[in-house]
XYZ file of C-alpha atoms in Angstrom:
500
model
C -14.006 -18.146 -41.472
C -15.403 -17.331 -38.239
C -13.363 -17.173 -34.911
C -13.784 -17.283 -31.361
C -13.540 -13.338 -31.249
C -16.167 -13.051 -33.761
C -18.350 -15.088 -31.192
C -17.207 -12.973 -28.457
C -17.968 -9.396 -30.362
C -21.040 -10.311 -31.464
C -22.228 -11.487 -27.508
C -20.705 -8.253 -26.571
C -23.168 -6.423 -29.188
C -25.804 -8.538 -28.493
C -25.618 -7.695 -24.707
C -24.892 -4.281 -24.813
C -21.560 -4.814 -24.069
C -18.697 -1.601 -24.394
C -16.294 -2.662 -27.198
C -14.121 -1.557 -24.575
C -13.988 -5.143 -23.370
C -14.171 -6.667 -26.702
C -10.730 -4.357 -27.100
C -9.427 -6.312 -23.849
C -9.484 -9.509 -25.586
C -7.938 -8.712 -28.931
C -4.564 -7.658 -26.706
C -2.216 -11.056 -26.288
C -2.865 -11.921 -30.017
C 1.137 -12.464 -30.445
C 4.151 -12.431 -28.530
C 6.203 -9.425 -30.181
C 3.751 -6.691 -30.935
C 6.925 -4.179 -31.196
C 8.484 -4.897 -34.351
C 8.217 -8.877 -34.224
C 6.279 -10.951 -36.767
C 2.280 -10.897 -37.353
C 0.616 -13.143 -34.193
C -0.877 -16.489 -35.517
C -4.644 -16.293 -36.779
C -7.306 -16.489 -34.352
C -8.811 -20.243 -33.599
C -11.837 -20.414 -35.944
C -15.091 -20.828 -33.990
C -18.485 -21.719 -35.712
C -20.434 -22.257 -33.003
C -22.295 -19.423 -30.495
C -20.825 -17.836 -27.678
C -22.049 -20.182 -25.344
C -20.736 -22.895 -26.795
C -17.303 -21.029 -26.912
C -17.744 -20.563 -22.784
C -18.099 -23.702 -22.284
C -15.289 -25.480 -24.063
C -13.135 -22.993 -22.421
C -14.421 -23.386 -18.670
C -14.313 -27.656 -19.339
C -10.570 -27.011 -19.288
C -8.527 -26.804 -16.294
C -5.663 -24.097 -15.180
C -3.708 -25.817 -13.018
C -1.462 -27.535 -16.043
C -0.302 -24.151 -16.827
C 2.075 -23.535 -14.192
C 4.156 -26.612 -15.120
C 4.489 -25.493 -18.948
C 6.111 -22.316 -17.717
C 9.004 -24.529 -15.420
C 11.443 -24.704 -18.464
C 11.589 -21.091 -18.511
C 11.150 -19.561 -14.785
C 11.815 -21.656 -11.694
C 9.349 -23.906 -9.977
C 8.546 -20.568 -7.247
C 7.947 -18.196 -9.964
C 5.889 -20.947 -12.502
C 3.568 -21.503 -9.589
C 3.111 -17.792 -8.275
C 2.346 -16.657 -11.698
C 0.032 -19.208 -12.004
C -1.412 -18.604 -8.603
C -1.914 -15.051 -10.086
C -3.669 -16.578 -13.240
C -6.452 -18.746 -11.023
C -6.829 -15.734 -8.890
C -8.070 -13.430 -11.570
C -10.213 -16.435 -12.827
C -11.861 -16.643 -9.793
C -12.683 -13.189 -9.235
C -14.004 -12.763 -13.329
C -16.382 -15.752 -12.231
C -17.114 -13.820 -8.930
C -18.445 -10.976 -11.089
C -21.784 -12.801 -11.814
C -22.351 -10.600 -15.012
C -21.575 -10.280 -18.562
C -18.642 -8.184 -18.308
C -17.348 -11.128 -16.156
C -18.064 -13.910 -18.614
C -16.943 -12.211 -21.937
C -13.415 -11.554 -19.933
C -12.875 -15.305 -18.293
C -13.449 -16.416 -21.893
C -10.610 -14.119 -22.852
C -8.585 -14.843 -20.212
C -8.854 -18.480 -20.890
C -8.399 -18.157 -24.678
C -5.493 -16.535 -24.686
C -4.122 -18.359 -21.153
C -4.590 -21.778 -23.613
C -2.487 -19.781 -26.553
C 0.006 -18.777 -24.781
C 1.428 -21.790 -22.655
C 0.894 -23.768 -25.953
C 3.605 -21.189 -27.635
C 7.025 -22.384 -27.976
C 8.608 -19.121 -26.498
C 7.949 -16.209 -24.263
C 5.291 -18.431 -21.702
C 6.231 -16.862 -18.163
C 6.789 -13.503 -18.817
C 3.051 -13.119 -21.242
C 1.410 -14.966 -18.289
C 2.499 -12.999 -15.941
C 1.521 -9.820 -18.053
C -1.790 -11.616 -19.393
C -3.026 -12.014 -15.302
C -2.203 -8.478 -14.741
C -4.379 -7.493 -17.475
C -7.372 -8.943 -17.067
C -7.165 -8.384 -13.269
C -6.245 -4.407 -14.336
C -10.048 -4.616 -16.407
C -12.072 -7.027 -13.949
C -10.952 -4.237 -11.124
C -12.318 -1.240 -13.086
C -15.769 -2.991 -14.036
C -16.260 -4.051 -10.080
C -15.719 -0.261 -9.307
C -17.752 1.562 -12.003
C -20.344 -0.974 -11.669
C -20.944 -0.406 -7.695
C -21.698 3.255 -8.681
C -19.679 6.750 -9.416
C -15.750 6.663 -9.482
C -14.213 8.892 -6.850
C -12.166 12.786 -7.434
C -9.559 12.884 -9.817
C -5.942 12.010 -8.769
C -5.208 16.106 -9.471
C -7.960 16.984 -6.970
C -6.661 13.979 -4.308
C -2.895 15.140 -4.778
C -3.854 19.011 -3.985
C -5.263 17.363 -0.178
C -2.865 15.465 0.431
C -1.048 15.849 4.248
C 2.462 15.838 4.600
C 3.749 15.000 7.876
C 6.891 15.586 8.943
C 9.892 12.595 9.369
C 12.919 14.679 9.999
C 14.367 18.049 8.683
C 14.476 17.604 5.361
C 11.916 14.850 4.809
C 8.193 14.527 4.736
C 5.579 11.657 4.123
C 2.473 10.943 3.118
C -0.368 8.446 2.443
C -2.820 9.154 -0.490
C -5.606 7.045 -0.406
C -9.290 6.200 -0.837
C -11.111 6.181 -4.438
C -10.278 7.905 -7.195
C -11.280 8.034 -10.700
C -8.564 5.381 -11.286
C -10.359 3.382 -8.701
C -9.286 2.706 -5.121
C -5.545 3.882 -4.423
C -3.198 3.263 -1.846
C -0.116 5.361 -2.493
C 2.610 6.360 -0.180
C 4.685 9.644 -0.680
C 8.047 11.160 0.194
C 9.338 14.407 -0.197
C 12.359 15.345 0.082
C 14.815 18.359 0.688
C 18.346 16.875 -0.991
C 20.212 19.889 0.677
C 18.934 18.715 4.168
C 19.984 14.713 3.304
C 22.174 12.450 1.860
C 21.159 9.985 -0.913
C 22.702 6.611 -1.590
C 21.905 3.866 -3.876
C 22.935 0.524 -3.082
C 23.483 -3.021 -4.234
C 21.605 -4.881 -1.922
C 21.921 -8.639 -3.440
C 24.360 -9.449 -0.626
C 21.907 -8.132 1.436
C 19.118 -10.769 0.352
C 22.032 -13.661 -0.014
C 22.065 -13.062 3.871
C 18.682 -13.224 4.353
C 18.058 -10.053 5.787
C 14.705 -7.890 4.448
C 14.914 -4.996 2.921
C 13.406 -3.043 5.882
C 15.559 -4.494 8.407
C 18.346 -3.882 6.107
C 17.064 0.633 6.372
C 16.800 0.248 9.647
C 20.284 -1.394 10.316
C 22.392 1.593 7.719
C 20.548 3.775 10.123
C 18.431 5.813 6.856
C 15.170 7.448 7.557
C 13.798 5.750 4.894
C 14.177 3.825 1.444
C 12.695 2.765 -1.511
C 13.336 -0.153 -3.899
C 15.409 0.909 -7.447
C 15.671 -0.251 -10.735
C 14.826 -3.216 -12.794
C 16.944 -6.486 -12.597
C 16.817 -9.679 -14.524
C 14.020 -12.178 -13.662
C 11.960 -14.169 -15.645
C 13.829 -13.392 -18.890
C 14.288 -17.232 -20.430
C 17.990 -16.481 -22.089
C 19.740 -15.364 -19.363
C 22.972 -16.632 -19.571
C 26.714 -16.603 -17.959
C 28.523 -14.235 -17.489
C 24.746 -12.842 -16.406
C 22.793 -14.040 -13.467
C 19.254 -13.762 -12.217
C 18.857 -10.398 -10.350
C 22.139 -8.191 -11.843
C 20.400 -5.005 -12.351
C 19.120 -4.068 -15.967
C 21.257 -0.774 -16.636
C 22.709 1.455 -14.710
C 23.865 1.102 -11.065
C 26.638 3.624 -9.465
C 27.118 3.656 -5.760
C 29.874 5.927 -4.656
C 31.310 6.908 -7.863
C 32.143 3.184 -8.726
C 29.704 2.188 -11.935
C 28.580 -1.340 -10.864
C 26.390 -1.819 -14.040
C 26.935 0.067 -16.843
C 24.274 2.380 -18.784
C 23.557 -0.573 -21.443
C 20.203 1.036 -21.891
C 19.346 4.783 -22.373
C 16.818 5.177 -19.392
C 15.321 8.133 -17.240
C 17.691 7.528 -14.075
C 18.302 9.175 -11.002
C 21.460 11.129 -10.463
C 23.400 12.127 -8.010
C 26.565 14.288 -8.231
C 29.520 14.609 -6.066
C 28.064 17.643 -4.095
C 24.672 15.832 -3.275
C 22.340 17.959 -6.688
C 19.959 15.781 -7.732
C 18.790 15.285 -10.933
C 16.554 12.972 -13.238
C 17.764 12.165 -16.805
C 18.079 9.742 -19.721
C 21.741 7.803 -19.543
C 22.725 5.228 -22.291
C 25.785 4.042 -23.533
C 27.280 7.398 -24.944
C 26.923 9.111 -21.357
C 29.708 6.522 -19.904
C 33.643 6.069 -20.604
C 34.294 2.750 -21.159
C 38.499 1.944 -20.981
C 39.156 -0.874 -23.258
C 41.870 -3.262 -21.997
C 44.878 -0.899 -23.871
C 44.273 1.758 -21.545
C 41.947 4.248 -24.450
C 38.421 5.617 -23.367
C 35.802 6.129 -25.968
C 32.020 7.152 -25.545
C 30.416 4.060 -26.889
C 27.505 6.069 -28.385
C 27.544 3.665 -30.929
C 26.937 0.492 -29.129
C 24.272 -1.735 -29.922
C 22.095 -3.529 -27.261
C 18.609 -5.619 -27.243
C 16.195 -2.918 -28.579
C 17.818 -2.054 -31.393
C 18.625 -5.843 -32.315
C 19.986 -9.138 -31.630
C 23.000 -8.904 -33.820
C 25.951 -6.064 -34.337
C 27.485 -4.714 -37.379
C 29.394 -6.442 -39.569
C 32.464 -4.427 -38.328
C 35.079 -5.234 -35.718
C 33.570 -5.400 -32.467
C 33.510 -6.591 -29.037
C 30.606 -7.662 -27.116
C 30.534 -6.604 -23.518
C 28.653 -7.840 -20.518
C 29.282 -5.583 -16.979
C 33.170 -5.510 -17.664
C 33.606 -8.322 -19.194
C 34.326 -8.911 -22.892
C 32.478 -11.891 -23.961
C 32.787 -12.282 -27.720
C 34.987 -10.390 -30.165
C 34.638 -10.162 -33.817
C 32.272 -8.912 -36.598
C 27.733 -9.533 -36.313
C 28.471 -10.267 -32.811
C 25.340 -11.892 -30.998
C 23.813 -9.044 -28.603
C 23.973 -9.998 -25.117
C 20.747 -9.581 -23.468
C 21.782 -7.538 -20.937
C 25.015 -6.040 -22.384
C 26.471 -4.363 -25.918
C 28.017 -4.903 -29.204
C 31.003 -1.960 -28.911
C 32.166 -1.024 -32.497
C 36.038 -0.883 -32.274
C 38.057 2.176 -33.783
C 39.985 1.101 -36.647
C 43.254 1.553 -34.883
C 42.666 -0.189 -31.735
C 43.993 -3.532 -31.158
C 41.627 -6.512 -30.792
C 41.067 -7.541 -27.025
C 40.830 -10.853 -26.163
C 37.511 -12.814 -24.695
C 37.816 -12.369 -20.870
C 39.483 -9.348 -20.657
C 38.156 -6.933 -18.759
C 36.974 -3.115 -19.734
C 36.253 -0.589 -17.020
C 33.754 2.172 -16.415
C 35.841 5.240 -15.137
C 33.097 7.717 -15.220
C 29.083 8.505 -15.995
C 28.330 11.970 -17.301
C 24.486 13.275 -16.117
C 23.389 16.687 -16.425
C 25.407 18.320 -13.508
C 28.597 16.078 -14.217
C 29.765 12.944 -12.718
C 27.691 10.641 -11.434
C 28.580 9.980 -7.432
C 25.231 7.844 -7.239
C 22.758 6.422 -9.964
C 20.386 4.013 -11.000
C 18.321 3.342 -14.275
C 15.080 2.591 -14.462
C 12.571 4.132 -17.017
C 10.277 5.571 -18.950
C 10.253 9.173 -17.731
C 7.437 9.944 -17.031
C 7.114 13.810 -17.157
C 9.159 16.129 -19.211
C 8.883 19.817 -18.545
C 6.270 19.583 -16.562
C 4.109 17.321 -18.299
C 3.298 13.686 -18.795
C 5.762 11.860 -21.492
C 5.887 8.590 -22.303
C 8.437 6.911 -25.208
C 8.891 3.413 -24.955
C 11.313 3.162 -28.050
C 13.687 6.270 -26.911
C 14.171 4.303 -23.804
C 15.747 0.982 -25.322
C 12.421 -0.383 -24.433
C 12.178 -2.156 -27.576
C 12.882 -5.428 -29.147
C 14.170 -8.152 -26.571
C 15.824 -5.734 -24.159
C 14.709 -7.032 -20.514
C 12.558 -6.520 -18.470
C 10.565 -7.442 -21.937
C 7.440 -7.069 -20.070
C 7.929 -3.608 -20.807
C 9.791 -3.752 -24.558
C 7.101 -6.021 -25.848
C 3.859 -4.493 -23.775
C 1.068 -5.965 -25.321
C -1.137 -3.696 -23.829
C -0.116 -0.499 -24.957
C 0.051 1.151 -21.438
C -3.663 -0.694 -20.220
C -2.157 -2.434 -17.363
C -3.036 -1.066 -13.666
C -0.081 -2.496 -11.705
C 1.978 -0.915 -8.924
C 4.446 1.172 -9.767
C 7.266 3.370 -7.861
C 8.955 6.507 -8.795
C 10.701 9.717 -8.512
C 10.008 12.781 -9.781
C 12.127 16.569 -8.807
C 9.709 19.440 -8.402
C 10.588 22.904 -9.945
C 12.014 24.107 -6.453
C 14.322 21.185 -6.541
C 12.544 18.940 -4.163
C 12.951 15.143 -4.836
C 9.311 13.635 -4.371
C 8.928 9.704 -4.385
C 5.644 7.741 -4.877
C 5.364 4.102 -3.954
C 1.816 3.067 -5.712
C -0.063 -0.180 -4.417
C -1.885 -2.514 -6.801
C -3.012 -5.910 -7.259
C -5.857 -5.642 -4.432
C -9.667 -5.664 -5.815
C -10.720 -3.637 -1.989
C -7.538 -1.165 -1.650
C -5.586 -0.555 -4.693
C -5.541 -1.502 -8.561
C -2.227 0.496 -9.575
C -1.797 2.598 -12.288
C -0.453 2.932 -16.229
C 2.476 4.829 -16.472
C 0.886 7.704 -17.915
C -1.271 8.318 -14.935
C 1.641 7.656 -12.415
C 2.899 10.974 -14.610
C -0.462 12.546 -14.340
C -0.093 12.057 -10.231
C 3.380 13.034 -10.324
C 2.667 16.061 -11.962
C -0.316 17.263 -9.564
C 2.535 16.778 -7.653
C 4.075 19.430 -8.727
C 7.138 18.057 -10.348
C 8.546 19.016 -13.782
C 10.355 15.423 -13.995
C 9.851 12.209 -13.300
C 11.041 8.885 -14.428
C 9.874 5.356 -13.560
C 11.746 2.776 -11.587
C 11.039 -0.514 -11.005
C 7.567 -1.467 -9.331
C 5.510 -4.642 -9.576
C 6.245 -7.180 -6.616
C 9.695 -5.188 -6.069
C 8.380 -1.892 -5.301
C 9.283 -1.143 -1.508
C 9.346 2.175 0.438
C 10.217 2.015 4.236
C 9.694 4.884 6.387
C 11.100 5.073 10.027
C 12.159 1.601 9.698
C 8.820 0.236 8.604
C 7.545 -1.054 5.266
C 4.548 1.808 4.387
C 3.219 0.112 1.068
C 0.901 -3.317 0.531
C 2.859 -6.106 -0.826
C 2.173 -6.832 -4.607
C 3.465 -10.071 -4.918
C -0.009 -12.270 -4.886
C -3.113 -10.421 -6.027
C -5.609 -9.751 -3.982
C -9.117 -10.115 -3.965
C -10.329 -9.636 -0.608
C -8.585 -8.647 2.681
C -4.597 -8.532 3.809
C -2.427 -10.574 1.450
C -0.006 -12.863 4.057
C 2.317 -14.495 1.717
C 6.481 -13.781 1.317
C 7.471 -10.280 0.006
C 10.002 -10.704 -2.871
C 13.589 -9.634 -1.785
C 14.505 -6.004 -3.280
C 18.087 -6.181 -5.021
C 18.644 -3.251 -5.371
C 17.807 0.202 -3.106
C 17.757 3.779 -2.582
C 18.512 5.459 1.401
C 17.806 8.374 2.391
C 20.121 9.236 5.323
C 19.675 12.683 7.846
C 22.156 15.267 6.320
């Protein structure tokens, strides 16, 4: 039986097409690519391309927003399908081939996915990125030759000095990524102090991010890790916008390693380091009084149920279920208890007296993930980084892309003379920046000169302020010609940088 990608390839052949594109629209097939269950078949299609375009361009996109309500708010339903449209019109805007083969895509799979019962809002939101990511490239290589490679752009790039200690810098212009927009810190951590911060009090008072720098009196910050957002079983004790992993600000572990993520460290005598934390890198003190390393623990990517051994289930400090095949709490663990140990009760409380990274306690941290570079040179494992399963943000567990999508992107890398370098990369604008994959945010970070690097959390969150303005593009609308001017999502949590 013939289906509607069948019509689609053989247009594509027909017209010359790359099976690049033709690769585009296979991606979105199902919801659970990593380890999940085979996607539904393909809608059968006898009929010609043409007839294919039009039955999908008859039907309208403003419905979708509404069937994503039950699972986001009303804000985020319609901004992702604000995002959606946008793309749509700028596919039609392409006046080409390339242009009609993707709407159809776009469309198709738009239509599949809002009809699903499950996982609507977050594939949306990933599906507009993706075709905006491809309808970006084509409009670039197809107004002529691409631009120097992002090695050659990083060896010119112009630091300028901030204070002792701290230097930025704008890389810009196009590349053979397409245009970028990327601002740069580097940083001396003997000549500073570094702090990471909760700052959801911060946006509960309605105060910005960059007003919020400028008040502590830092010479600059940058947005941190990953929180929860548009994940659709987020429930109590978890709210919208506790961070996904680990946060420690002073020494006091405000989120627990859950996940084992690149992070960045700081130790009690200001060295700075970049590592992968998890669960068996943290004391936990169960309510007796005993620490353990809970290397054992179970969380989202490696399942949604525990052993079938005594247990307790554990979200921040609290304890939330105890028994045996305890549910897995989406942003939490399933803690295997020693045999000896007294069973706790649901609602006691555990504690977190200490996280171990590479030079010893952790004084400040905060998770985000992949790393990017190892040794020098671009990394990239999804599954070693609890990025697997249904562990949030599940835009990046279940990628359905397999590390296509250009978005914007922040994060930190240390350079082999210990210097801390941090890249805030723009995206979502057709004229001034598409973003980047992971693996060329490594490739950057590594003309960088840095022999580490891990990913924090980018998208509409990434943020860096310098001398108490906001350097970067916003990323929360996309873009297709001009200056965005819409509201700049809140950043929940933060790193300062502070003169030493």
């Amino acid at each position: 039986m013939s289906t509607w990608l069948d019509a689609a390839a053989r247009f594509a052949q027909e017209r010359g097409l790359s099976p690049e594109h033709v690769g585009v629209l296979r991606c979105f097939a199902g919801p659970e690519p990593r380890g999940g269950p085979p996607p539904p078949p393909e809608e059968p299609w006898d009929g010609d391309f043409a007839g294919l375009e039009r039955a999908r361009l008859s039907e309208s996109l403003a419905g979708i927003a509404g069937r994503l309500v039950p699972e986001v708010d009303r804000h985020q339903a319609e901004l992702f399908g604000r995002r959606l449209q946008a793309v749509d019109t700028a596919l039609a805007g392409l006046g080409d081939d390339v242009g009609r083969l993707l709407r159809v895509g776009l469309r198709q799979r738009a239509q599949g996915i809002a009809s699903a019962p499950s996982a609507r809002a977050t594939r949306i939101r990933a599906l507009a990125d993706f075709y905006f990511s491809y309808a970006g490239l084509h409009l670039h290589r197809s107004s002529g030759p691409l631009g120097a490679s992002i090695e050659t752009l990083a060896a010119e790039v112009a630091w300028q000095a901030v204070v002792r200690g701290v230097e930025h810098a704008k890389l810009t212009g196009l590349s053979d990524l397409g245009p970028l927009h990327v601002n740069l810190l580097r940083i001396d951590p003997a000549q500073v102090r570094l702090r990471t911060e909760d700052c959801r009090a911060v946006v509960d008072r309605g105060e910005s991010f960059e007003s919020h720098v400028r008040a502590r009196g830092a010479v600059a910050g940058i947005s941190g890790g990953f929180f929860l957002y548009s994940e659709p079983d987020i429930e109590a004790p978890s709210r919208r916008f506790d961070p996904v992993g680990l946060l420690v600000e002073d020494g006091r572990v405000l989120s627990p390693p859950a996940f084992a993520r690149g992070s960045l460290l700081v130790d009690d005598r200001g060295a700075v380091s970049i590592a992968r934390v998890g669960p068996g890198d943290c004391e936990l003190q169960l309510p007796s009084g005993r620490r353990l390393r809970p290397a054992a623990a179970i969380n989202r990517a490696h399942g949604r149920q525990g052993p079938r051994a005594r247990s307790i289930a554990v979200v921040g400090d609290a304890i939330v279920a105890v028994g045996e095949s305890l549910p897995v709490p989406l942003n939490g663990l399933v803690v295997p208890l020693p045999d000896d140990e007294p069973s706790p009760s649901v609602g006691e409380r555990v504690r977190y007296p200490a996280v171990h990274g590479p030079t010893g306690p952790v004084h400040m941290g905060i998770a985000g993930g992949p790393l990017l570079v190892s040794e020098g040179r671009p990394t990239l494992d999804m599954r070693r980084e609890d990025f697997w399963g249904t562990a949030p943000p599940v835009t990046f567990s279940q990628d359905e892309t397999g590390d296509r999508n250009l978005l914007p992107r922040l994060a930190a890398g240390l350079t082999g003379e210990g210097m801390l370098v941090l890249a805030a990369i723009d995206g979502r604008n057709f004229e001034r920046a598409l973003g980047m994959t992971l693996h060329d945010v490594g490739r950057l970070l590594v003309a960088l000169g840095c022999h580490t690097a891990t990913n924090l959390d980018g998208g509409s969150s990434k943020r860096m302020v310098v001398g108490g303005r906001a350097q970067d593009l916003t990323s929360t609308e996309i873009v297709s010609e001009g200056v965005a001017t819409v509201s700049i999502r809140p950043v929940h949590t933060g790193v300062l940088v502070f003169e030493g």
